[in-house]
Amino acid sequence: MDMIVDPWFYAVAVPAVLLVGLSKGGFAGGLGILGVPMMALVISPLQAAGILLPILIVMDLIGVWAYRKSFHLKNLMIMVPGAAIGILIAALTASYVTDNFVRLLVGGIAVAFALDHWIGRRAEAAPKQVNQTKGTAWGAVGGFTSFVAHAGGPPFQIYMLPQKLDKRLYVGTSVMFFWAVNLIKVPPYALLGQFEITNLSTSLMLMPLAPIGMWLGIKALDLIPEKPFYRFAYMALFLVGCKLVWDGATGAFLT
């Protein structure tokens, strides 16, 4: 069975997959966005994305079961159709839009949103209500950026965090949203050749880590109180945004 055998790849990929599972299981995917950049230290970003997608889908299935009674259906009914539109646009423009452009765009928005939350004292504001226009728009952005650069977390957080949902409801909604997004991504990824035998074999090798990471995240969520959870979520959004800006800028201007 063809698969990656480089030990340096697994030295990076194992903690990357565990981090993604931990993040998806308990922190609404906030730091899971670092999985592909970590793996891209030793393989191409495109190959890293192809290897990770089947693992993400398995994690999603575990998350769907764990949070099957804790999700915000109205938000999902608004955001998922928007995400489908974003994925379609990304698939049709895949040869024109660069990963670095998307990283800069999403990272800049994420950093600005987190700074506005802190400087504008948004934490003290009343919870925002469900908004169909904003939900569809941010869902579309999330679908687009998830397809191009596996960077769908920040757009989701920008729309959902101001609603100040119960932490379990928030994480469950994230799990359901990205389960749908990842399933919608499968056909266009297949058409782009992302599921060739080496990638799938390597995904299978790493697959046992999926339930371990998810279990750690689900258990961690139960131990963290509401206010520290949201403080962590905004900090994660800010740090991930900085990471995306750095990756986009260095990729665009220094390579």
Short mmCIF file of C-alpha atoms in Angstrom, two decimals:
data_model
loop_
_atom_site.label_atom_id
_atom_site.label_comp_id
_atom_site.label_asym_id
_atom_site.label_seq_id
_atom_site.Cartn_x
_atom_site.Cartn_y
_atom_site.Cartn_z
CA MET A 1 0.00 0.00 0.00
CA ASP A 2 1.53 3.32 -1.11
CA MET A 3 1.77 5.90 1.64
CA ILE A 4 4.21 8.42 3.08
CA VAL A 5 6.98 6.68 5.03
CA ASP A 6 9.13 9.69 6.00
CA PRO A 7 9.44 9.62 9.83
CA TRP A 8 9.71 13.42 9.91
CA PHE A 9 6.26 13.64 8.36
CA TYR A 10 4.74 11.56 11.15
CA ALA A 11 6.66 13.50 13.79
CA VAL A 12 4.68 16.54 12.64
CA ALA A 13 1.46 14.89 11.43
CA VAL A 14 0.66 12.99 14.66
CA PRO A 15 0.56 16.10 16.90
CA ALA A 16 -1.17 18.03 14.10
CA VAL A 17 -4.03 15.51 13.87
CA LEU A 18 -4.35 15.36 17.67
CA LEU A 19 -4.49 19.17 17.81
CA VAL A 20 -7.20 19.25 15.15
CA GLY A 21 -9.26 16.65 17.04
CA LEU A 22 -8.79 18.42 20.38
CA SER A 23 -9.84 21.70 18.80
CA LYS A 24 -12.86 20.30 16.92
CA GLY A 25 -14.04 18.30 19.92
CA GLY A 26 -13.97 21.05 22.51
CA PHE A 27 -13.03 24.44 21.11
CA ALA A 28 -15.16 24.84 17.96
CA GLY A 29 -12.17 24.25 15.70
CA GLY A 30 -10.39 27.44 16.75
CA LEU A 31 -6.86 26.07 16.70
CA GLY A 32 -7.57 23.22 14.32
CA ILE A 33 -6.71 25.56 11.48
CA LEU A 34 -3.05 25.05 12.44
CA GLY A 35 -3.18 21.39 11.36
CA VAL A 36 -2.52 21.98 7.67
CA PRO A 37 0.26 24.57 8.22
CA MET A 38 1.98 22.16 10.61
CA MET A 39 1.84 19.29 8.11
CA ALA A 40 2.90 21.68 5.35
CA LEU A 41 6.28 21.98 7.08
CA VAL A 42 7.20 18.62 5.55
CA ILE A 43 4.82 18.16 2.57
CA SER A 44 3.00 20.51 0.20
CA PRO A 45 -0.04 22.37 1.59
CA LEU A 46 -2.20 20.85 -1.16
CA GLN A 47 -1.20 17.31 -0.20
CA ALA A 48 -1.65 18.11 3.50
CA ALA A 49 -5.21 19.28 2.81
CA GLY A 50 -5.97 16.12 0.84
CA ILE A 51 -4.65 13.85 3.59
CA LEU A 52 -6.49 15.70 6.32
CA LEU A 53 -9.97 15.86 4.76
CA PRO A 54 -10.93 12.15 5.28
CA ILE A 55 -9.66 12.40 8.86
CA LEU A 56 -11.75 15.54 9.40
CA ILE A 57 -14.85 13.72 8.18
CA VAL A 58 -14.28 10.88 10.66
CA MET A 59 -13.80 13.45 13.44
CA ASP A 60 -16.99 15.15 12.31
CA LEU A 61 -18.95 11.89 12.61
CA ILE A 62 -17.70 11.44 16.18
CA GLY A 63 -18.59 15.05 16.95
CA VAL A 64 -22.04 14.73 15.39
CA TRP A 65 -22.80 11.83 17.73
CA ALA A 66 -21.35 13.57 20.79
CA TYR A 67 -23.25 16.83 20.15
CA ARG A 68 -26.36 15.37 18.52
CA LYS A 69 -28.60 17.10 21.08
CA SER A 70 -26.63 20.36 21.30
CA PHE A 71 -26.69 22.55 18.21
CA HIS A 72 -28.46 25.68 16.98
CA LEU A 73 -30.62 24.52 14.07
CA LYS A 74 -31.71 27.99 12.93
CA ASN A 75 -28.10 29.13 12.50
CA LEU A 76 -27.26 25.96 10.60
CA MET A 77 -30.23 26.40 8.26
CA ILE A 78 -28.85 29.83 7.39
CA MET A 79 -25.11 29.16 7.27
CA VAL A 80 -24.90 25.80 5.49
CA PRO A 81 -26.60 26.97 2.25
CA GLY A 82 -24.28 29.98 2.31
CA ALA A 83 -21.30 27.65 2.72
CA ALA A 84 -22.43 25.58 -0.27
CA ILE A 85 -22.43 28.74 -2.39
CA GLY A 86 -18.95 29.63 -1.14
CA ILE A 87 -17.62 26.14 -1.91
CA LEU A 88 -19.09 26.28 -5.42
CA ILE A 89 -17.44 29.65 -6.06
CA ALA A 90 -14.13 28.35 -4.69
CA ALA A 91 -14.27 25.24 -6.88
CA LEU A 92 -14.98 27.30 -9.99
CA THR A 93 -12.21 29.80 -9.24
CA ALA A 94 -9.65 27.36 -7.80
CA SER A 95 -7.14 28.06 -10.56
CA TYR A 96 -7.34 31.83 -10.09
CA VAL A 97 -7.41 32.41 -6.32
CA THR A 98 -4.18 31.78 -4.42
CA ASP A 99 -3.94 30.28 -0.95
CA ASN A 100 -1.88 33.27 0.17
CA PHE A 101 -4.56 35.76 -0.83
CA VAL A 102 -7.17 33.85 1.15
CA ARG A 103 -4.88 33.56 4.18
CA LEU A 104 -4.24 37.32 4.16
CA LEU A 105 -7.93 38.14 3.75
CA VAL A 106 -9.23 35.77 6.42
CA GLY A 107 -6.37 36.49 8.81
CA GLY A 108 -6.84 40.25 8.52
CA ILE A 109 -10.58 39.98 9.17
CA ALA A 110 -10.02 37.68 12.17
CA VAL A 111 -7.43 39.97 13.77
CA ALA A 112 -9.59 43.06 13.22
CA PHE A 113 -12.64 41.32 14.68
CA ALA A 114 -10.79 40.17 17.82
CA LEU A 115 -9.25 43.62 18.36
CA ASP A 116 -12.65 45.26 17.94
CA HIS A 117 -14.06 42.87 20.55
CA TRP A 118 -11.39 43.85 23.07
CA ILE A 119 -10.94 47.55 22.32
CA GLY A 120 -14.64 48.22 21.73
CA ARG A 121 -15.54 46.27 24.89
CA ARG A 122 -17.91 44.05 22.91
CA ALA A 123 -17.71 41.46 25.68
CA GLU A 124 -20.08 43.68 27.68
CA ALA A 125 -22.57 44.06 24.82
CA ALA A 126 -25.88 42.20 24.70
CA PRO A 127 -25.88 38.93 22.72
CA LYS A 128 -26.52 39.34 18.99
CA GLN A 129 -29.57 37.75 17.42
CA VAL A 130 -29.62 35.31 14.51
CA ASN A 131 -29.29 37.32 11.29
CA GLN A 132 -30.07 35.66 7.97
CA THR A 133 -28.11 38.10 5.80
CA LYS A 134 -24.98 38.02 7.96
CA GLY A 135 -25.27 34.28 8.55
CA THR A 136 -25.52 33.49 4.86
CA ALA A 137 -22.67 35.88 4.02
CA TRP A 138 -20.29 34.55 6.67
CA GLY A 139 -21.33 30.99 5.81
CA ALA A 140 -20.34 31.67 2.19
CA VAL A 141 -17.02 33.15 3.27
CA GLY A 142 -16.42 30.15 5.53
CA GLY A 143 -17.21 27.68 2.75
CA PHE A 144 -14.94 29.51 0.33
CA THR A 145 -11.98 29.80 2.69
CA SER A 146 -12.42 26.25 3.99
CA PHE A 147 -12.23 24.92 0.44
CA VAL A 148 -9.22 26.99 -0.61
CA ALA A 149 -7.12 27.05 2.56
CA HIS A 150 -8.91 24.98 5.28
CA ALA A 151 -9.52 28.33 6.97
CA GLY A 152 -13.25 28.20 7.62
CA GLY A 153 -12.99 28.65 11.40
CA PRO A 154 -12.54 32.44 11.64
CA PRO A 155 -15.58 33.34 9.46
CA PHE A 156 -17.73 30.95 11.53
CA GLN A 157 -16.45 32.46 14.78
CA ILE A 158 -16.98 36.03 13.58
CA TYR A 159 -20.67 35.33 13.03
CA MET A 160 -21.33 32.99 15.96
CA LEU A 161 -19.26 34.34 18.88
CA PRO A 162 -21.28 37.57 19.35
CA GLN A 163 -24.42 35.47 19.95
CA LYS A 164 -22.86 34.29 23.24
CA LEU A 165 -24.48 30.88 23.13
CA ASP A 166 -23.99 28.27 25.82
CA LYS A 167 -20.52 26.86 25.19
CA ARG A 168 -21.78 23.36 24.42
CA LEU A 169 -24.41 24.71 22.03
CA TYR A 170 -21.74 26.82 20.32
CA VAL A 171 -19.31 23.92 19.89
CA GLY A 172 -22.10 21.59 18.75
CA THR A 173 -23.19 24.09 16.10
CA SER A 174 -19.59 24.34 14.91
CA VAL A 175 -19.32 20.55 14.68
CA MET A 176 -22.52 20.25 12.64
CA PHE A 177 -21.59 23.14 10.35
CA PHE A 178 -18.15 21.81 9.45
CA TRP A 179 -19.49 18.28 9.07
CA ALA A 180 -21.76 19.62 6.34
CA VAL A 181 -18.99 21.77 4.84
CA ASN A 182 -16.52 18.89 4.67
CA LEU A 183 -19.06 16.57 3.05
CA ILE A 184 -19.89 19.19 0.43
CA LYS A 185 -16.16 19.57 -0.31
CA VAL A 186 -15.67 15.88 -1.15
CA PRO A 187 -16.90 15.85 -4.80
CA PRO A 188 -14.90 18.90 -5.95
CA TYR A 189 -11.81 17.69 -4.05
CA ALA A 190 -12.13 14.34 -5.83
CA LEU A 191 -12.40 16.07 -9.20
CA LEU A 192 -9.22 18.00 -8.38
CA GLY A 193 -7.34 14.74 -7.70
CA GLN A 194 -6.95 15.20 -3.95
CA PHE A 195 -7.84 11.59 -3.11
CA GLU A 196 -5.08 9.70 -4.90
CA ILE A 197 -3.80 6.48 -3.32
CA THR A 198 -0.81 7.89 -1.41
CA ASN A 199 -2.95 10.50 0.31
CA LEU A 200 -5.74 8.05 1.18
CA SER A 201 -3.30 5.44 2.51
CA THR A 202 -1.62 8.04 4.70
CA SER A 203 -5.03 9.24 5.92
CA LEU A 204 -5.86 5.66 6.90
CA MET A 205 -2.61 5.36 8.85
CA LEU A 206 -3.40 8.51 10.85
CA MET A 207 -7.11 7.74 11.26
CA PRO A 208 -6.87 6.08 14.74
CA LEU A 209 -5.79 9.44 16.14
CA ALA A 210 -9.14 11.00 15.19
CA PRO A 211 -11.23 9.58 18.08
CA ILE A 212 -8.40 10.19 20.57
CA GLY A 213 -8.18 13.88 19.72
CA MET A 214 -11.96 14.30 19.70
CA TRP A 215 -12.32 12.55 23.07
CA LEU A 216 -9.70 14.85 24.61
CA GLY A 217 -11.53 17.91 23.28
CA ILE A 218 -14.97 16.79 24.46
CA LYS A 219 -13.62 16.07 27.96
CA ALA A 220 -11.77 19.41 28.06
CA LEU A 221 -14.98 21.31 27.25
CA ASP A 222 -16.69 19.89 30.35
CA LEU A 223 -13.86 21.17 32.56
CA ILE A 224 -13.72 24.78 31.32
CA PRO A 225 -16.20 27.39 32.67
CA GLU A 226 -18.17 29.60 30.26
CA LYS A 227 -16.26 32.91 30.59
CA PRO A 228 -12.75 31.43 30.28
CA PHE A 229 -14.00 29.40 27.31
CA TYR A 230 -15.03 32.54 25.42
CA ARG A 231 -11.86 34.39 26.41
CA PHE A 232 -9.90 31.49 24.98
CA ALA A 233 -12.05 31.46 21.83
CA TYR A 234 -11.34 35.12 21.06
CA MET A 235 -7.64 34.70 21.84
CA ALA A 236 -7.51 31.65 19.55
CA LEU A 237 -9.24 33.66 16.82
CA PHE A 238 -6.66 36.43 17.19
CA LEU A 239 -3.65 34.09 17.21
CA VAL A 240 -4.92 32.08 14.26
CA GLY A 241 -5.57 35.33 12.40
CA CYS A 242 -1.99 36.45 13.06
CA LYS A 243 -0.72 33.08 11.86
CA LEU A 244 -2.74 33.33 8.65
CA VAL A 245 -1.54 36.88 7.97
CA TRP A 246 2.06 35.79 8.54
CA ASP A 247 1.73 32.74 6.29
CA GLY A 248 -0.03 34.74 3.59
CA ALA A 249 2.45 37.60 3.65
CA THR A 250 5.56 35.43 3.67
CA GLY A 251 4.12 33.18 1.00
CA ALA A 252 3.13 36.08 -1.24
CA PHE A 253 6.15 38.34 -0.83
CA LEU A 254 9.09 36.21 0.34
CA THR A 255 8.85 33.17 -1.94
#
